Amino acid sequence: MSALLLGFRQLYCDGPSIRLTRCFCHCGTRPQLTLYLTRYSSPCCCVCACSPAAAKRVQSQLCAVIRPMYSSPPMHGAAIVVTVLSDPQLYSLWKRELADMSARIQRMRTALKSALLDVGCPGNWDHITNQIGMFSFTGLNRTQCENMTKQWHVYMTMDGRISMAGLSASRAKYLAEAIKDSVTNC
């Protein structure tokens, strides 16, 4: 992303001799594949206005431009779903992959709970394996979550939700140690 903003930074930050009389706008895209119509990247737009009033006018115009971009229905996604669900072979493959993914996430839940018990983390951790889905509510509070990020570089929402899909068996002990530290010291 910073490479895309290089031109903007050079003109705005490194060019003190340039005086903005109205506004300067830099647009670019970052690589991203989506199924929404024909968009295959998401826009990045940086605006530098000469006054709060000018910034407000530019923001109003940008909102009018982007509204149709993010509210258009996902036509290609629906076509893919119809294709997969209509073809018995693709449908069977999808169900098998879905079962494999679900089983892997359940294994990560089991690995995390076992690691929490192994490191002696205080508390009852049954909820880790009783929950389903890609995310797990850990029960950590905001202060504990902040400790997870600052001290252990474990990134999660500040309400204690963590991605189980992003966990690997080799990192379960590290995560358990981070949770133990956060629970006992915060």
Tab-separated table of C-alpha atoms in Angstrom, residues 30-159:
chain	number	residue	atom	x	y	z
A	30	ARG	CA	-4.432	-2.365	-4.132
A	31	PRO	CA	-4.365	-5.929	-5.408
A	32	GLN	CA	-7.455	-7.812	-4.319
A	33	LEU	CA	-9.671	-10.342	-6.007
A	34	THR	CA	-13.387	-10.103	-5.337
A	35	LEU	CA	-16.482	-11.648	-6.839
A	36	TYR	CA	-18.365	-8.349	-7.063
A	37	LEU	CA	-19.208	-7.709	-10.699
A	38	THR	CA	-15.919	-6.987	-12.493
A	39	ARG	CA	-13.971	-5.349	-9.670
A	40	TYR	CA	-10.662	-7.091	-9.084
A	41	SER	CA	-9.063	-4.497	-6.876
A	42	SER	CA	-10.288	-2.045	-4.294
A	43	PRO	CA	-9.741	1.649	-4.796
A	44	CYS	CA	-7.546	3.773	-2.597
A	45	CYS	CA	-8.070	7.496	-2.750
A	46	CYS	CA	-6.163	10.101	-0.754
A	47	VAL	CA	-7.259	13.718	-0.827
A	48	CYS	CA	-5.524	16.765	0.537
A	49	ALA	CA	-7.742	19.842	0.619
A	50	CYS	CA	-6.742	23.422	1.356
A	51	SER	CA	-9.549	23.981	3.872
A	52	PRO	CA	-12.111	22.060	5.953
A	53	ALA	CA	-14.869	23.394	3.711
A	54	ALA	CA	-13.121	22.126	0.575
A	55	ALA	CA	-12.513	18.760	2.271
A	56	LYS	CA	-16.223	18.492	3.079
A	57	ARG	CA	-17.189	19.223	-0.536
A	58	VAL	CA	-14.691	16.643	-1.854
A	59	GLN	CA	-15.935	14.050	0.651
A	60	SER	CA	-19.513	14.625	-0.489
A	61	GLN	CA	-18.545	14.052	-4.131
A	62	LEU	CA	-16.468	10.957	-3.308
A	63	CYS	CA	-19.400	9.480	-1.370
A	64	ALA	CA	-21.642	9.974	-4.408
A	65	VAL	CA	-19.063	8.245	-6.635
A	66	ILE	CA	-18.356	5.251	-4.415
A	67	ARG	CA	-21.938	4.479	-3.352
A	68	PRO	CA	-22.733	2.464	-6.523
A	69	MET	CA	-19.357	0.710	-6.235
A	70	TYR	CA	-20.023	-0.945	-2.914
A	71	SER	CA	-23.774	-1.428	-3.175
A	72	SER	CA	-23.855	-3.388	-6.434
A	73	PRO	CA	-24.976	-7.009	-6.042
A	74	PRO	CA	-22.411	-9.816	-6.446
A	75	MET	CA	-23.432	-11.301	-9.794
A	76	HIS	CA	-20.360	-13.499	-10.293
A	77	GLY	CA	-20.596	-14.977	-6.800
A	78	ALA	CA	-24.191	-16.020	-7.406
A	79	ALA	CA	-23.215	-17.581	-10.753
A	80	ILE	CA	-20.445	-19.584	-9.063
A	81	VAL	CA	-22.857	-20.816	-6.391
A	82	VAL	CA	-25.373	-21.914	-9.034
A	83	THR	CA	-22.612	-23.704	-10.956
A	84	VAL	CA	-21.322	-25.569	-7.891
A	85	LEU	CA	-24.739	-26.529	-6.555
A	86	SER	CA	-26.011	-27.629	-9.997
A	87	ASP	CA	-23.117	-29.962	-10.799
A	88	PRO	CA	-23.139	-33.184	-8.703
A	89	GLN	CA	-19.350	-33.595	-8.963
A	90	LEU	CA	-18.605	-29.988	-7.929
A	91	TYR	CA	-21.232	-30.167	-5.181
A	92	SER	CA	-19.651	-33.341	-3.801
A	93	LEU	CA	-16.188	-31.761	-3.908
A	94	TRP	CA	-17.497	-28.632	-2.136
A	95	LYS	CA	-19.110	-30.705	0.627
A	96	ARG	CA	-15.879	-32.690	1.104
A	97	GLU	CA	-13.779	-29.494	1.293
A	98	LEU	CA	-16.268	-27.933	3.697
A	99	ALA	CA	-16.086	-31.008	5.954
A	100	ASP	CA	-12.258	-30.938	5.796
A	101	MET	CA	-12.173	-27.259	6.747
A	102	SER	CA	-14.627	-27.748	9.601
A	103	ALA	CA	-12.644	-30.716	10.928
A	104	ARG	CA	-9.406	-28.718	10.783
A	105	ILE	CA	-10.934	-25.856	12.750
A	106	GLN	CA	-12.226	-28.319	15.355
A	107	ARG	CA	-8.707	-29.817	15.620
A	108	MET	CA	-7.321	-26.309	16.234
A	109	ARG	CA	-9.910	-25.773	18.970
A	110	THR	CA	-8.877	-29.046	20.597
A	111	ALA	CA	-5.180	-28.193	20.244
A	112	LEU	CA	-5.707	-24.774	21.850
A	113	LYS	CA	-7.722	-26.166	24.760
A	114	SER	CA	-5.101	-28.875	25.348
A	115	ALA	CA	-2.304	-26.301	25.227
A	116	LEU	CA	-4.164	-24.054	27.691
A	117	LEU	CA	-4.438	-26.974	30.098
A	118	ASP	CA	-0.785	-27.977	29.514
A	119	VAL	CA	0.542	-24.502	30.367
A	120	GLY	CA	-1.681	-24.324	33.432
A	121	CYS	CA	-3.804	-21.399	32.310
A	122	PRO	CA	-6.347	-20.653	35.040
A	123	GLY	CA	-10.013	-20.961	34.209
A	124	ASN	CA	-12.372	-23.331	32.468
A	125	TRP	CA	-11.675	-23.530	28.742
A	126	ASP	CA	-14.493	-25.909	27.719
A	127	HIS	CA	-16.122	-23.107	25.726
A	128	ILE	CA	-13.222	-23.243	23.235
A	129	THR	CA	-14.230	-26.752	22.092
A	130	ASN	CA	-17.967	-26.279	22.666
A	131	GLN	CA	-18.192	-23.439	20.154
A	132	ILE	CA	-18.363	-23.922	16.393
A	133	GLY	CA	-17.315	-21.762	13.469
A	134	MET	CA	-14.221	-19.953	12.305
A	135	PHE	CA	-14.012	-17.653	15.339
A	136	SER	CA	-13.921	-18.350	19.032
A	137	PHE	CA	-14.876	-16.143	21.922
A	138	THR	CA	-12.006	-16.474	24.392
A	139	GLY	CA	-13.560	-14.642	27.307
A	140	LEU	CA	-10.652	-12.205	27.478
A	141	ASN	CA	-11.469	-8.611	28.349
A	142	ARG	CA	-10.165	-5.516	26.546
A	143	THR	CA	-7.105	-5.105	28.804
A	144	GLN	CA	-6.161	-8.748	28.295
A	145	CYS	CA	-6.667	-8.440	24.525
A	146	GLU	CA	-4.438	-5.367	24.436
A	147	ASN	CA	-1.757	-7.348	26.283
A	148	MET	CA	-2.080	-10.127	23.709
A	149	THR	CA	-1.317	-7.604	20.969
A	150	LYS	CA	1.341	-5.493	22.687
A	151	GLN	CA	3.320	-8.228	24.421
A	152	TRP	CA	2.676	-11.301	22.284
A	153	HIS	CA	1.790	-9.897	18.835
A	154	VAL	CA	-1.434	-11.889	18.788
A	155	TYR	CA	-4.063	-9.859	16.957
A	156	MET	CA	-7.706	-10.247	17.832
A	157	THR	CA	-10.805	-8.141	18.287
A	158	MET	CA	-10.906	-6.264	21.569
A	159	ASP	CA	-14.014	-8.173	22.655
